[in-house]
Amino acid sequence: MADQLDEDQIAEFKEAFSLFDKDGNGCITTKELGTVMRSLGQNPTEAELQDMINEVDADGNGTVDFPEFLGLMARRMRDSDSEEELREAFRVFDKDQNGFITAAELRHVMANLGERLTDAEVGEMVREADVDGDGRINYDEFVKVMVAKRRNKRAEERPGRGKKKPAGPSTDAGKRPQKCAIL
């Protein structure tokens, strides 16, 4: 995944990472991760940071090495591209640009895509997405449905996902694992 980054991005990430790698051993603590990301213009929420930390720090040792950090940043960059794609997709469906997708707009776009839907199918799609029950889909509702569908698709593509990686070599209390000492 980090191979999707160009040399300038990698250099920028390395510089930011190094600023917070106080002892130069190639690792930052998970607490410092948010600070590093904010210095790079990313603004993860506490929940997003915790998800990232849980994903990367499988052995629970409290550190993130540079290759793990690059993988996180590549994902964040891809996700921000996806966010723009979602905005564009919403604009395609929202024909009158009023901030809502109606059943008629949904039917029209789907027909243009070659999907002839019945009224019942369109109604079901709107009901599935329409959290506030106003009969229309706003942008937040659209994003929730699209993100959930993407998450389900990824889960189907990677059935072994979710298993914890085996813990790395054991370390004495207070020492960092060997993987961080070499970069």
Backbone as CSV, one residue per row, in Angstrom:
resi,resn,N_x,N_y,N_z,CA_x,CA_y,CA_z,C_x,C_y,C_z
1,MET,0.825,-1.189,0.000,0.000,0.000,0.000,0.867,1.250,0.000
2,ALA,1.985,1.236,0.720,2.865,2.402,0.750,3.472,2.654,-0.616
3,ASP,3.435,1.647,-1.505,3.971,1.844,-2.853,3.098,2.785,-3.675
4,GLN,1.936,3.183,-3.157,1.067,4.142,-3.837,1.501,5.578,-3.555
5,LEU,2.476,5.763,-2.690,2.967,7.094,-2.353,4.154,7.440,-3.240
6,ASP,4.280,8.732,-3.586,5.440,9.123,-4.384,6.610,9.469,-3.454
7,GLU,7.788,9.664,-4.053,8.996,9.897,-3.258,8.881,11.137,-2.374
8,ASP,8.266,12.199,-2.896,8.111,13.429,-2.111,7.239,13.195,-0.881
9,GLN,6.151,12.437,-1.063,5.275,12.143,0.071,6.016,11.324,1.124
10,ILE,6.752,10.312,0.673,7.495,9.462,1.608,8.519,10.295,2.371
11,ALA,9.218,11.197,1.659,10.214,12.055,2.313,9.551,12.968,3.345
12,GLU,8.398,13.527,2.992,7.669,14.399,3.920,7.239,13.616,5.159
13,PHE,6.718,12.398,4.949,6.278,11.572,6.065,7.464,11.171,6.946
14,LYS,8.601,10.859,6.315,9.795,10.466,7.070,10.272,11.629,7.939
15,GLU,10.260,12.834,7.370,10.693,14.016,8.122,9.802,14.236,9.350
16,ALA,8.491,14.174,9.146,7.560,14.363,10.261,7.730,13.251,11.293
17,PHE,7.855,12.016,10.815,8.017,10.871,11.708,9.280,11.044,12.550
18,SER,10.369,11.450,11.901,11.658,11.592,12.587,11.625,12.658,13.674
19,LEU,10.837,13.714,13.459,10.721,14.769,14.468,10.218,14.225,15.800
20,PHE,9.390,13.192,15.736,8.783,12.658,16.952,9.452,11.373,17.434
21,ASP,10.411,10.883,16.661,11.180,9.703,17.058,12.361,10.203,17.890
22,LYS,12.067,10.513,19.143,13.019,11.208,20.008,14.377,10.513,20.133
23,ASP,14.376,9.190,20.308,15.655,8.511,20.504,16.238,7.940,19.212
24,GLY,15.575,8.195,18.079,16.120,7.780,16.784,16.120,6.284,16.540
25,ASN,15.283,5.549,17.253,15.280,4.093,17.085,14.300,3.604,16.018
26,GLY,13.643,4.543,15.310,12.739,4.141,14.229,11.313,3.907,14.668
27,CYS,10.973,4.305,15.892,9.612,4.103,16.396,9.094,5.363,17.071
28,ILE,7.773,5.529,16.995,7.104,6.551,17.797,6.065,5.832,18.637
29,THR,5.702,6.454,19.736,4.666,5.839,20.562,3.312,6.082,19.896
30,THR,2.368,5.250,20.219,1.036,5.423,19.648,0.436,6.750,20.092
31,LYS,0.822,7.248,21.260,0.327,8.551,21.722,0.790,9.677,20.798
32,GLU,1.986,9.527,20.243,2.543,10.566,19.369,1.993,10.498,17.948
33,LEU,1.346,9.395,17.613,0.845,9.206,16.255,-0.073,10.347,15.822
34,GLY,-1.009,10.738,16.666,-1.935,11.827,16.329,-1.202,13.128,16.072
35,THR,-0.190,13.412,16.872,0.588,14.640,16.700,1.304,14.633,15.356
36,VAL,1.906,13.504,15.001,2.602,13.395,13.716,1.617,13.601,12.573
37,MET,0.471,12.945,12.642,-0.507,13.048,11.559,-1.038,14.470,11.431
38,ARG,-1.281,15.127,12.563,-1.751,16.521,12.503,-0.692,17.431,11.891
39,SER,0.582,17.134,12.137,1.647,17.947,11.551,1.689,17.786,10.034
40,LEU,1.075,16.726,9.530,1.020,16.463,8.088,-0.311,16.881,7.475
41,GLY,-1.117,17.617,8.238,-2.379,18.118,7.701,-3.541,17.150,7.807
42,GLN,-3.332,16.009,8.443,-4.416,15.053,8.663,-5.058,15.396,9.998
43,ASN,-6.354,15.180,10.115,-7.033,15.481,11.376,-7.877,14.306,11.844
44,PRO,-7.224,13.217,12.236,-7.996,12.059,12.688,-8.671,12.331,14.026
45,THR,-9.865,11.784,14.181,-10.553,11.875,15.467,-9.884,10.896,16.430
46,GLU,-10.208,11.008,17.711,-9.662,10.071,18.695,-10.063,8.637,18.350
47,ALA,-11.303,8.461,17.901,-11.777,7.116,17.538,-10.997,6.577,16.341
48,GLU,-10.757,7.435,15.335,-9.977,7.004,14.169,-8.554,6.649,14.577
49,LEU,-7.964,7.463,15.444,-6.611,7.168,15.930,-6.581,5.822,16.640
50,GLN,-7.575,5.572,17.484,-7.618,4.307,18.207,-7.748,3.136,17.237
51,ASP,-8.580,3.295,16.192,-8.713,2.245,15.174,-7.379,1.994,14.477
52,MET,-6.688,3.080,14.118,-5.392,2.945,13.440,-4.384,2.252,14.344
53,ILE,-4.365,2.656,15.591,-3.427,2.073,16.545,-3.722,0.588,16.726
54,ASN,-4.993,0.249,16.871,-5.370,-1.161,17.028,-4.961,-1.974,15.808
55,GLU,-5.083,-1.367,14.639,-4.743,-2.057,13.396,-3.241,-2.283,13.282
56,VAL,-2.453,-1.277,13.639,-1.008,-1.341,13.451,-0.297,-2.001,14.619
57,ASP,-0.684,-1.659,15.815,0.026,-2.121,17.004,-0.570,-3.429,17.515
58,ALA,-0.509,-4.450,16.674,-1.148,-5.725,16.994,-0.572,-6.371,18.250
59,ASP,0.718,-6.150,18.508,1.304,-6.776,19.693,1.127,-5.934,20.956
60,GLY,0.500,-4.760,20.797,0.180,-3.934,21.953,1.377,-3.343,22.673
61,ASN,2.508,-3.203,21.970,3.710,-2.707,22.643,3.777,-1.185,22.731
62,GLY,2.791,-0.496,22.144,2.742,0.955,22.270,3.618,1.723,21.307
63,THR,4.157,1.060,20.279,4.996,1.767,19.307,4.544,1.497,17.879
64,VAL,4.865,2.445,16.996,4.572,2.336,15.568,5.883,2.593,14.838
65,ASP,6.300,1.660,13.978,7.530,1.903,13.220,7.202,2.608,11.900
66,PHE,8.226,3.058,11.186,7.995,3.874,9.998,7.236,3.126,8.895
67,PRO,7.584,1.867,8.574,6.792,1.169,7.543,5.307,1.058,7.910
68,GLU,5.001,0.816,9.180,3.604,0.763,9.619,2.952,2.131,9.445
69,PHE,3.693,3.174,9.797,3.190,4.540,9.661,2.928,4.873,8.191
70,LEU,3.838,4.461,7.294,3.634,4.708,5.857,2.359,4.039,5.368
71,GLY,2.119,2.817,5.817,0.892,2.115,5.436,-0.348,2.866,5.887
72,LEU,-0.312,3.378,7.115,-1.436,4.170,7.628,-1.659,5.415,6.785
73,MET,-0.584,6.118,6.472,-0.706,7.361,5.709,-1.198,7.080,4.289
74,ALA,-0.738,5.996,3.685,-1.211,5.642,2.341,-2.714,5.396,2.372
75,ARG,-3.188,4.697,3.410,-4.619,4.452,3.569,-5.382,5.757,3.743
76,ARG,-4.841,6.652,4.570,-5.504,7.945,4.803,-5.583,8.751,3.512
77,MET,-4.519,8.722,2.720,-4.507,9.464,1.456,-5.559,8.866,0.512
78,ARG,-5.608,7.541,0.455,-6.588,6.877,-0.401,-8.004,7.195,0.069
79,ASP,-8.207,7.193,1.389,-9.529,7.481,1.928,-9.963,8.904,1.622
80,SER,-9.033,9.868,1.631,-9.425,11.243,1.308,-9.781,11.352,-0.167
81,ASP,-9.107,10.563,-1.032,-9.501,10.511,-2.443,-10.904,9.929,-2.550
82,SER,-11.185,8.900,-1.765,-12.499,8.266,-1.777,-13.577,9.243,-1.326
83,GLU,-13.239,10.106,-0.370,-14.202,11.088,0.114,-14.619,12.026,-1.020
84,GLU,-13.658,12.449,-1.824,-13.972,13.322,-2.962,-14.824,12.562,-3.984
85,GLU,-14.519,11.284,-4.191,-15.320,10.466,-5.106,-16.758,10.360,-4.604
86,LEU,-16.945,10.209,-3.299,-18.295,10.141,-2.732,-19.046,11.451,-2.950
87,ARG,-18.346,12.580,-2.741,-18.990,13.882,-2.975,-19.436,14.003,-4.427
88,GLU,-18.571,13.572,-5.343,-18.897,13.647,-6.770,-20.069,12.719,-7.097
89,ALA,-20.063,11.514,-6.539,-21.162,10.575,-6.776,-22.476,11.153,-6.257
90,PHE,-22.436,11.767,-5.080,-23.649,12.374,-4.527,-24.169,13.456,-5.472
91,ARG,-23.258,14.275,-6.012,-23.668,15.341,-6.942,-24.325,14.767,-8.194
92,VAL,-23.844,13.611,-8.649,-24.438,12.965,-9.825,-25.889,12.584,-9.538
93,PHE,-26.138,12.014,-8.363,-27.496,11.596,-8.012,-28.401,12.781,-7.687
94,ASP,-27.841,13.810,-7.073,-28.620,14.979,-6.639,-28.783,15.933,-7.825
95,LYS,-29.684,15.564,-8.737,-29.843,16.289,-10.005,-30.126,17.777,-9.826
96,ASP,-30.979,18.144,-8.877,-31.323,19.561,-8.716,-30.392,20.276,-7.727
97,GLN,-29.370,19.552,-7.244,-28.344,20.119,-6.360,-28.926,20.802,-5.115
98,ASN,-29.975,20.194,-4.553,-30.587,20.774,-3.352,-30.086,20.116,-2.063
99,GLY,-29.125,19.188,-2.199,-28.574,18.534,-1.016,-29.280,17.254,-0.618
100,PHE,-30.233,16.808,-1.454,-30.978,15.583,-1.164,-31.130,14.751,-2.430
101,ILE,-31.168,13.439,-2.255,-31.472,12.528,-3.358,-32.879,12.007,-3.107
102,THR,-33.756,12.237,-4.077,-35.133,11.746,-3.969,-35.239,10.407,-4.686
103,ALA,-36.355,9.735,-4.492,-36.601,8.469,-5.186,-36.567,8.690,-6.696
104,ALA,-37.151,9.795,-7.166,-37.173,10.084,-8.607,-35.756,10.281,-9.144
105,GLU,-34.916,11.000,-8.395,-33.529,11.212,-8.839,-32.764,9.890,-8.860
106,LEU,-32.984,9.074,-7.852,-32.326,7.773,-7.782,-32.740,6.907,-8.966
107,ARG,-34.039,6.852,-9.239,-34.552,6.065,-10.358,-33.951,6.555,-11.676
108,HIS,-33.903,7.874,-11.864,-33.389,8.469,-13.101,-31.915,8.089,-13.337
109,VAL,-31.083,8.263,-12.318,-29.659,7.952,-12.472,-29.461,6.459,-12.702
110,MET,-30.163,5.640,-11.954,-30.021,4.193,-12.127,-30.465,3.764,-13.522
111,ALA,-31.513,4.381,-14.052,-31.963,4.075,-15.417,-30.880,4.460,-16.420
112,ASN,-30.242,5.612,-16.210,-29.156,6.034,-17.099,-27.959,5.095,-17.031
113,LEU,-27.816,4.414,-15.907,-26.740,3.436,-15.753,-27.153,2.050,-16.251
114,GLY,-28.368,1.960,-16.798,-28.842,0.687,-17.335,-29.553,-0.188,-16.327
115,GLU,-29.828,0.342,-15.155,-30.521,-0.410,-14.102,-31.974,0.029,-14.047
116,ARG,-32.859,-0.746,-14.608,-34.294,-0.439,-14.540,-34.830,-0.998,-13.227
117,LEU,-35.181,-0.107,-12.327,-35.656,-0.522,-11.012,-37.158,-0.319,-10.890
118,THR,-37.791,-1.220,-10.165,-39.219,-1.050,-9.890,-39.379,0.011,-8.803
119,ASP,-40.607,0.507,-8.649,-40.880,1.472,-7.582,-40.549,0.867,-6.216
120,ALA,-40.849,-0.418,-6.065,-40.573,-1.092,-4.790,-39.068,-1.141,-4.518
121,GLU,-38.271,-1.430,-5.547,-36.817,-1.482,-5.375,-36.252,-0.106,-5.018
122,VAL,-36.732,0.923,-5.709,-36.282,2.285,-5.414,-36.688,2.667,-3.992
123,GLY,-37.922,2.363,-3.629,-38.401,2.660,-2.279,-37.564,1.970,-1.220
124,GLU,-37.206,0.715,-1.475,-36.386,-0.034,-0.523,-35.001,0.598,-0.382
125,MET,-34.421,1.022,-1.509,-33.105,1.659,-1.468,-33.153,2.961,-0.659
126,VAL,-34.183,3.745,-0.875,-34.315,5.011,-0.144,-34.515,4.725,1.343
127,ARG,-35.389,3.775,1.668,-35.642,3.452,3.084,-34.369,2.953,3.781
128,GLU,-33.571,2.171,3.063,-32.329,1.643,3.636,-31.378,2.783,4.026
129,ALA,-31.339,3.822,3.217,-30.393,4.914,3.451,-30.967,6.049,4.291
130,ASP,-32.276,6.200,4.280,-32.936,7.367,4.881,-33.057,7.231,6.398
131,VAL,-31.996,7.587,7.094,-31.946,7.432,8.549,-32.965,8.315,9.260
132,ASP,-33.112,9.561,8.810,-34.015,10.481,9.515,-35.480,10.346,9.095
133,GLY,-35.771,9.475,8.122,-37.150,9.173,7.752,-37.897,10.261,7.010
134,ASP,-37.164,11.179,6.363,-37.852,12.261,5.647,-38.162,11.916,4.186
135,GLY,-37.856,10.673,3.771,-38.166,10.250,2.408,-37.114,10.645,1.385
136,ARG,-36.043,11.260,1.847,-34.950,11.664,0.962,-33.626,11.232,1.591
137,ILE,-32.592,11.202,0.771,-31.266,10.818,1.254,-30.391,12.065,1.259
138,ASN,-29.914,12.465,2.450,-28.983,13.595,2.496,-27.556,13.067,2.353
139,TYR,-26.594,13.963,2.295,-25.206,13.554,2.047,-24.685,12.619,3.135
140,ASP,-24.931,12.933,4.398,-24.441,12.080,5.488,-25.013,10.671,5.396
141,GLU,-26.301,10.575,5.072,-26.934,9.256,4.928,-26.318,8.500,3.753
142,PHE,-26.071,9.212,2.664,-25.456,8.619,1.472,-24.072,8.061,1.820
143,VAL,-23.279,8.855,2.530,-21.930,8.426,2.905,-21.991,7.190,3.791
144,LYS,-22.895,7.170,4.771,-23.007,6.018,5.675,-23.296,4.736,4.897
145,VAL,-24.218,4.818,3.946,-24.563,3.635,3.151,-23.375,3.200,2.299
146,MET,-22.730,4.157,1.648,-21.614,3.823,0.763,-20.436,3.253,1.550
147,VAL,-20.135,3.829,2.693,-19.033,3.337,3.520,-19.356,1.935,4.038
148,ALA,-20.588,1.715,4.465,-20.991,0.389,4.945,-20.883,-0.639,3.826
149,LYS,-21.312,-0.260,2.627,-21.224,-1.190,1.494,-19.768,-1.492,1.162
150,ARG,-18.914,-0.465,1.196,-17.488,-0.661,0.914,-16.870,-1.565,1.973
151,ARG,-17.233,-1.341,3.242,-16.703,-2.151,4.335,-17.130,-3.613,4.161
152,ASN,-18.407,-3.831,3.807,-18.903,-5.192,3.587,-18.179,-5.853,2.426
153,LYS,-17.941,-5.082,1.373,-17.247,-5.628,0.203,-15.825,-6.034,0.577
154,ARG,-15.130,-5.182,1.344,-13.767,-5.504,1.771,-13.759,-6.746,2.647
155,ALA,-14.734,-6.861,3.531,-14.807,-8.020,4.425,-15.004,-9.297,3.619
156,GLU,-15.809,-9.217,2.557,-16.029,-10.386,1.708,-14.767,-10.749,0.939
157,GLU,-14.002,-9.731,0.531,-12.785,-9.981,-0.240,-11.676,-10.562,0.622
158,ARG,-11.674,-10.261,1.932,-10.619,-10.721,2.833,-11.226,-11.482,3.998
159,PRO,-11.596,-12.746,3.778,-12.258,-13.494,4.839,-11.386,-13.739,6.066
160,GLY,-10.061,-13.745,5.940,-9.189,-13.996,7.084,-8.929,-12.758,7.907
161,ARG,-9.465,-11.613,7.478,-9.221,-10.325,8.144,-9.809,-10.350,9.546
162,GLY,-9.207,-9.621,10.418,-9.734,-9.514,11.769,-8.987,-10.384,12.756
163,LYS,-8.190,-11.321,12.250,-7.391,-12.130,13.157,-6.191,-11.304,13.588
164,LYS,-5.828,-11.429,14.830,-4.666,-10.695,15.330,-3.399,-11.339,14.805
165,LYS,-2.424,-10.480,14.501,-1.115,-10.986,14.123,-0.478,-11.572,15.371
166,PRO,0.344,-12.599,15.178,1.010,-13.133,16.360,1.907,-12.058,16.965
167,ALA,2.018,-12.069,18.271,2.847,-11.078,18.952,4.291,-11.256,18.537
168,GLY,5.008,-10.156,18.507,6.423,-10.178,18.139,7.229,-10.774,19.271
169,PRO,8.534,-10.666,19.147,9.380,-11.232,20.195,9.097,-10.551,21.528
170,SER,9.177,-11.345,22.588,8.889,-10.756,23.895,10.026,-9.815,24.271
171,THR,9.666,-8.824,25.051,10.666,-7.835,25.463,10.572,-7.643,26.961
172,ASP,11.649,-7.187,27.540,11.620,-6.852,28.957,10.808,-5.590,29.132
173,ALA,10.221,-5.416,30.301,9.427,-4.212,30.568,10.308,-2.984,30.371
174,GLY,9.743,-1.984,29.691,10.474,-0.743,29.490,11.333,-0.735,28.237
175,LYS,11.611,-1.883,27.663,12.412,-1.926,26.442,11.491,-1.994,25.241
176,ARG,11.956,-1.471,24.131,11.181,-1.555,22.902,11.576,-2.821,22.162
177,PRO,10.676,-3.370,21.347,10.994,-4.606,20.641,12.103,-4.386,19.626
178,GLN,12.737,-5.469,19.234,13.854,-5.435,18.298,13.482,-4.793,16.971
179,LYS,12.238,-4.970,16.490,11.851,-4.459,15.176,12.055,-2.964,15.052
180,CYS,11.978,-2.224,16.139,12.102,-0.767,16.082,13.546,-0.311,16.088
181,ALA,14.451,-1.161,16.510,15.841,-0.745,16.610,16.530,-0.729,15.250
182,ILE,15.927,-1.369,14.264,16.563,-1.474,12.953,15.720,-0.754,11.925
183,LEU,16.280,0.230,11.260,15.577,0.916,10.167,16.505,1.299,9.091
